Coordinates of C-alpha atoms and ligand atoms in Angstrom, one line a residue:
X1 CA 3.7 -18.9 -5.1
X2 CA 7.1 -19.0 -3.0
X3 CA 6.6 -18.4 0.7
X4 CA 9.1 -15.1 0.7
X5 CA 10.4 -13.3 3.8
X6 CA 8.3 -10.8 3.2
X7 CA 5.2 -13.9 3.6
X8 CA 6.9 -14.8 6.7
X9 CA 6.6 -12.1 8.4
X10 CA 3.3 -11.6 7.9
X11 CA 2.9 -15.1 9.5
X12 CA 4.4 -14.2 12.5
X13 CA 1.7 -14.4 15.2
X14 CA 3.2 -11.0 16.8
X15 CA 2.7 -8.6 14.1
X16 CA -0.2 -10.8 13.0
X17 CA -0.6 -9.2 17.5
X18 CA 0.0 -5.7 16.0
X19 CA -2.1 -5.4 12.7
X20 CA -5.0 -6.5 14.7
X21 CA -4.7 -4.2 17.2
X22 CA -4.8 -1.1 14.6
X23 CA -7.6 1.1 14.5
X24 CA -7.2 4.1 12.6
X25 CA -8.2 5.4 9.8
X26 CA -5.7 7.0 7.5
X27 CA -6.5 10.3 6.2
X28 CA -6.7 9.3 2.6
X29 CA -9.3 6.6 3.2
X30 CA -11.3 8.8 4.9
X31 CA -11.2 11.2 2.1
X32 CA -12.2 8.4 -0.1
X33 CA -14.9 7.5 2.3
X34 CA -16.3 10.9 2.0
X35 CA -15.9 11.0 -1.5
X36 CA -18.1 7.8 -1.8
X37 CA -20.7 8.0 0.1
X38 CA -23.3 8.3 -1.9
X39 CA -22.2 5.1 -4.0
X40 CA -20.7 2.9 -1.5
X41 CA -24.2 1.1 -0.6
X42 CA -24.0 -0.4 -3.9
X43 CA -20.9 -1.4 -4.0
X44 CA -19.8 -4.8 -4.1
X45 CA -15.6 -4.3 -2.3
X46 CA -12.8 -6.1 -2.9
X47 CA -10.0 -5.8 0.4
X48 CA -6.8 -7.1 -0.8
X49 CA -4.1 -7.5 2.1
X50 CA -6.8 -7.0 5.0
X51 CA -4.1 -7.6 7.3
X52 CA -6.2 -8.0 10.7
X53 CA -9.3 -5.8 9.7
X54 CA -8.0 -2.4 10.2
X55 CA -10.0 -1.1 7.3
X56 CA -12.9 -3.6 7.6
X57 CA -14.2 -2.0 10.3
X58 CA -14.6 1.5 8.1
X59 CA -15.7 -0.4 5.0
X60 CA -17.9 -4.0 5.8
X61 CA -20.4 -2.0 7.1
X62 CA -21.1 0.6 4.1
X63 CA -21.0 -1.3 1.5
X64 CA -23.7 -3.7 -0.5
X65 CA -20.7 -6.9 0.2
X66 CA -17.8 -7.0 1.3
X67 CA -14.5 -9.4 0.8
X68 CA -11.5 -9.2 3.0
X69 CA -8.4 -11.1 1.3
X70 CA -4.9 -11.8 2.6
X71 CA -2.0 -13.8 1.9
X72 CA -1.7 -14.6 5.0
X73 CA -4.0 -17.4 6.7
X74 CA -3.0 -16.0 10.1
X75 CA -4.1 -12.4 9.5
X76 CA -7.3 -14.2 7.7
X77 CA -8.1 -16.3 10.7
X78 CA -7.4 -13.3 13.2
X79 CA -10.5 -11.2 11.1
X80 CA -12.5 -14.4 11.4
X81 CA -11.9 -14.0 15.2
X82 CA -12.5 -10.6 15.1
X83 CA -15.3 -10.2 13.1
X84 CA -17.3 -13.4 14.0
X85 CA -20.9 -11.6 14.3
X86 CA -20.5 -10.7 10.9
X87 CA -23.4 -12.0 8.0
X88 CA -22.9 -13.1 5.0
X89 CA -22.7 -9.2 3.9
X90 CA -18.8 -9.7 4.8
X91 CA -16.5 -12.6 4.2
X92 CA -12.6 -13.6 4.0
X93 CA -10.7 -15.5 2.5
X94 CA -7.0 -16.6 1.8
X95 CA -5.8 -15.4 -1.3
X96 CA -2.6 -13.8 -3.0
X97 CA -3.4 -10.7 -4.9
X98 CA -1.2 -12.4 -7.6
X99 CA -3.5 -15.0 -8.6
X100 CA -7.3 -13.6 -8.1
X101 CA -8.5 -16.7 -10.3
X102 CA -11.1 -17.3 -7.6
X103 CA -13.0 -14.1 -8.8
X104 CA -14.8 -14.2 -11.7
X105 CA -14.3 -11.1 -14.5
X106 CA -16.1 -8.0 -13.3
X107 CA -16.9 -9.0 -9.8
X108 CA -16.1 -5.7 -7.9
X109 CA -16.9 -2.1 -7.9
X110 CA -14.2 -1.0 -5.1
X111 CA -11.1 -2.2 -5.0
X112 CA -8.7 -1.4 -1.9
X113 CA -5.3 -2.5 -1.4
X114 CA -4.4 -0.2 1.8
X115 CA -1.4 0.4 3.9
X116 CA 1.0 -0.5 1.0
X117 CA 0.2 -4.0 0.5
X118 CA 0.9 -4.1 -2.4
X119 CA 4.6 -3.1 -1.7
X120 CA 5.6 -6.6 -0.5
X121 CA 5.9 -8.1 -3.9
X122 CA 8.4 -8.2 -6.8
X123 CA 8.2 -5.4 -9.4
X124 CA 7.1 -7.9 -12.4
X125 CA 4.5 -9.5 -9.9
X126 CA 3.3 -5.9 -9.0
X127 CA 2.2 -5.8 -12.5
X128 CA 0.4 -8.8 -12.7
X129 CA -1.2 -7.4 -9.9
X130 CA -2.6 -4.6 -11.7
X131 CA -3.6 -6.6 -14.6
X132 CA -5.8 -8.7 -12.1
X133 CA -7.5 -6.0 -10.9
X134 CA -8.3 -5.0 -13.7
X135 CA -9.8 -8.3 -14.6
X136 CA -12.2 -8.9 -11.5
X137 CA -12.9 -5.2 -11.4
X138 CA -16.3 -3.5 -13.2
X139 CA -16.1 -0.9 -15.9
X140 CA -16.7 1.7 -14.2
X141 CA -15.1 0.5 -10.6
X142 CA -12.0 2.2 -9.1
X143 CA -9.0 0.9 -7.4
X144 CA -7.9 2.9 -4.7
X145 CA -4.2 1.6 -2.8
X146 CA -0.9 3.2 -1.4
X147 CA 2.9 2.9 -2.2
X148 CA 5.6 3.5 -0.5
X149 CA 7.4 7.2 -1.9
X150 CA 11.1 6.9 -3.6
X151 CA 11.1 10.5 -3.2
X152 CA 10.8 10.1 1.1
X153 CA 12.8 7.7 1.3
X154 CA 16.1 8.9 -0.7
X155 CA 16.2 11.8 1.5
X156 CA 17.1 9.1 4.5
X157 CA 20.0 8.0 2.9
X158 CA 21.5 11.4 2.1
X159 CA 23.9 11.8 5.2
X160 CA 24.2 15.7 4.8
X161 CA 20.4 16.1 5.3
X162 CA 20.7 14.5 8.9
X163 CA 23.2 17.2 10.9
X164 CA 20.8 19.4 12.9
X165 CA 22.0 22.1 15.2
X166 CA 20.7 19.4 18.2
X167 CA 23.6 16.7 18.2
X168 CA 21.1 14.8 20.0
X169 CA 18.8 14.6 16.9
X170 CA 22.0 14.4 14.6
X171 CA 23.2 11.5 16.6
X172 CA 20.0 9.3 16.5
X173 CA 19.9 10.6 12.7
X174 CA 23.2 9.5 11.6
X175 CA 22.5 5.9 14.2
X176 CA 19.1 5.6 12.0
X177 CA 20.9 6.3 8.6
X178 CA 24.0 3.6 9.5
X179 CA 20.8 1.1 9.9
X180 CA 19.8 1.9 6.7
X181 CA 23.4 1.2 5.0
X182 CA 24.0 -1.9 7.2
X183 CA 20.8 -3.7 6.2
X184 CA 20.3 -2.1 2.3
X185 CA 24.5 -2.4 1.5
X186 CA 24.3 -2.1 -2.3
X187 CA 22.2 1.2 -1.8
X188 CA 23.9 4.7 -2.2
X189 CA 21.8 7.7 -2.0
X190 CA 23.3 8.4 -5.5
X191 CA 22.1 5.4 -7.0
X192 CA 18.4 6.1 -5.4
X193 CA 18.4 9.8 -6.9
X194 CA 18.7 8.1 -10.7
X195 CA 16.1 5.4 -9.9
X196 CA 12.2 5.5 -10.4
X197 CA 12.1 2.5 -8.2
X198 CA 13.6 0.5 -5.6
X199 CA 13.3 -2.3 -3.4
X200 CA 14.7 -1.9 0.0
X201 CA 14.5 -2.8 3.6
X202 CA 13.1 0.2 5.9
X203 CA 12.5 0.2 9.1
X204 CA 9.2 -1.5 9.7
X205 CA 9.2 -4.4 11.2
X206 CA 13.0 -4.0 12.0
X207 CA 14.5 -3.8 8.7
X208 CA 12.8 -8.0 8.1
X209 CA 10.9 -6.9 4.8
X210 CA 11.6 -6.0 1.3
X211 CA 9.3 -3.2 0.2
X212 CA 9.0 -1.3 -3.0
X213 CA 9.2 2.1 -2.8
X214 CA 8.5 4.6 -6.3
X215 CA 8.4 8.1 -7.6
X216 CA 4.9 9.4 -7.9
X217 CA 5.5 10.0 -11.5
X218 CA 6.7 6.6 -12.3
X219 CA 3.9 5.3 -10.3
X220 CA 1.3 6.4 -12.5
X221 CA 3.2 5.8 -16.2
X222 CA 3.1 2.1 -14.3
X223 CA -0.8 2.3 -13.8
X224 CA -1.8 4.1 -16.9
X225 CA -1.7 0.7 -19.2
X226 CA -4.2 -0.9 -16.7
X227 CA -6.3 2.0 -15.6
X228 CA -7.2 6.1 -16.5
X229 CA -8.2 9.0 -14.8
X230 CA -5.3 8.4 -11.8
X231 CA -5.9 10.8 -9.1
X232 CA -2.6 11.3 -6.2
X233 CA -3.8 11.9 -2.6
X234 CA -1.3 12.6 0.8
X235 CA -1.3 10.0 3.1
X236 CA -0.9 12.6 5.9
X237 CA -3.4 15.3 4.9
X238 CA -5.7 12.9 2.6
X239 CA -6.3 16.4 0.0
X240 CA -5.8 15.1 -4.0
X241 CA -2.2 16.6 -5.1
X242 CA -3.5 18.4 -8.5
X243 CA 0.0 20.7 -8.9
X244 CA 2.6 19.3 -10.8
X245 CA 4.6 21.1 -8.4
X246 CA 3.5 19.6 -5.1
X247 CA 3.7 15.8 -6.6
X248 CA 7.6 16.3 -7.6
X249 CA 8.5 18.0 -4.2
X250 CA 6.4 15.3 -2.2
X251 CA 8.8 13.7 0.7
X252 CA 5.9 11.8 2.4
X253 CA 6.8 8.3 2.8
X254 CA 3.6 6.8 1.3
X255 CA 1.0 8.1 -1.1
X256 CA -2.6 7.0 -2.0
X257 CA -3.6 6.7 -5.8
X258 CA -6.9 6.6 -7.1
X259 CA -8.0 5.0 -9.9
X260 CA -10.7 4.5 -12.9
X261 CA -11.6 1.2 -14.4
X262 CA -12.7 2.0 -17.9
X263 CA -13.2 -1.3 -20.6
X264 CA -15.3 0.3 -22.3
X265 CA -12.3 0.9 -24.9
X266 CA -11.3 -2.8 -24.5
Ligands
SAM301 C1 1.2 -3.4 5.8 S1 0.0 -4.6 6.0 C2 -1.5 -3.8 5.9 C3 -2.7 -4.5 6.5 C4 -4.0 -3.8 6.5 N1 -4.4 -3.5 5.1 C5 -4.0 -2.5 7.2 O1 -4.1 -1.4 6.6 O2 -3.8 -2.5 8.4 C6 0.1 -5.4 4.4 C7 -0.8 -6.6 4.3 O3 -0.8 -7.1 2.9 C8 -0.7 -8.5 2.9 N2 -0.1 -8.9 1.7 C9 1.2 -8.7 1.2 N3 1.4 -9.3 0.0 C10 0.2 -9.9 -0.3 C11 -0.2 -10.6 -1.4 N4 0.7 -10.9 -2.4 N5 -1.5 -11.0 -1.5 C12 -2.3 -10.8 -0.5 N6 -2.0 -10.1 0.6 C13 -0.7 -9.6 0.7 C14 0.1 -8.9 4.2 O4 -0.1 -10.2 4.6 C15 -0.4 -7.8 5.2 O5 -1.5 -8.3 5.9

């Protein structure tokens, strides 16, 4: 696998620093915490870009075993650190959700890939991805993960929707939307509005990584050869989006996506 910029970055000891010191839960996960309970004790999870342990600390301790997995030997080593006391109930590892080959077929019954992980690789490779998952996940498992919105993000690049009657808040606005056009310069608001997908630089992390952002809809035509029954939730209220109507006019800048492993058809 090439060591990318996105890769580097998450090497970097600081925001290796900042991922560690997160805490929170996101209101999604929580939902699917809820929605769980009852089956999580016998669940053997799979945590794919663990990043410093943010969700370890909601999951390790519910499930039957857990596995935190990250690209990143730094943010791998700093959950090691952070976790030490832990038994043999919870374990990490290095590895790059592109090539799970150290998991067998069927190993897992929950898979999670929070936080948009999963946005930090090529579009092709995000595939793979999916297809992987598939692989070392049960029949009957679910994969529950977050990507980044098209449909937020578009809206940032549209200068007419930042004048305000505050020229304060139009200033900073139009400041945050030159950013945009300095570090992304091939990308028009134009060309965003006819795309499903895109790969651009946002702010995180000062404009340093790549990230994949997509249209809800497109999102889950991507899934559907890989899993079924693909449930939207908001990242910001955590409720499922069931109307068609809500999931076209969503604007939040990441949404969670349930989903079904089912081989039974295989
Ligand atoms: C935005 S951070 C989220 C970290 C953590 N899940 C959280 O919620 O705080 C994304 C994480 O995904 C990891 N990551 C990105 N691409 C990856 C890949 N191909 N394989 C494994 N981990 C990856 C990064 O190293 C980083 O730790």
């Amino acid at each position: 696998m090439d060591k990318d910029t996105n890769w580097k970055t998450y090497t970097d000891s600081n925001i290796v620093k900042y991922y560690s010191s997160l805490s929170q839960i996101q209101p999604a996960e929580e939902t699917i915490i809820k929605r769980f309970q009852q089956q999580l004790s016998t669940m053997t999870m799979l945590d794919i870009g663990v990043g410093g342990g943010r969700t370890t600390k909601y999951f390790s301790n519910v499930v039957k075993k857990y596995i935190g997995i990250d690209y990143s030997p730094e943010m791998i080593e700093a959950c090691k650190k952070q976790f030490f006391h832990a038994n043999n109930t919870i374990l990490f590892k290095v590895c790059d959700a592109r090539d799970l080959s150290q998991f067998e077929d069927n190993s897992f019954d929950f898979i999670l890939f929070s936080f948009n992980g999963i946005d930090y690789i090529s579009h092709n490779e995000r595939l793979q991805v999916f297809q992987e998952i598939r692989r070392v996940g049960k029949s009957g498992g679910y994969f529950f993960f977050s990507t980044h919105n098209l449909q937020g993000i578009e809206q940032e690049f549209n200068w007419k929707k930042h004048l305000s009657f505050n020229p304060f808040m139009t200033y900073v606005n139009l400041v945050m939307l030159a950013f945009l056009r300095f570090f992304n310069p091939s990308i028009s608001y134009h060309q965003l509005k006819s795309n499903n997908y895109a790969i651009l630089k946002d702010e995180s992390h000062n404009f340093r990584l790549k990230t994949y952002y997509i249209r809800p809809h497109q999102q889950i035509k991507q899934l559907e050869p890989y899993f079924s029954h693909i449930q939207v939730y908001s990242w910001k209220y955590g409720h499922e989006i069931t109307q068609e109507t809500e999931l076209i006019s969503n604007s939040e800048m990441w949404l969670y996506y349930l989903c079904f492993i089912d081989k039974n058809s295989d």
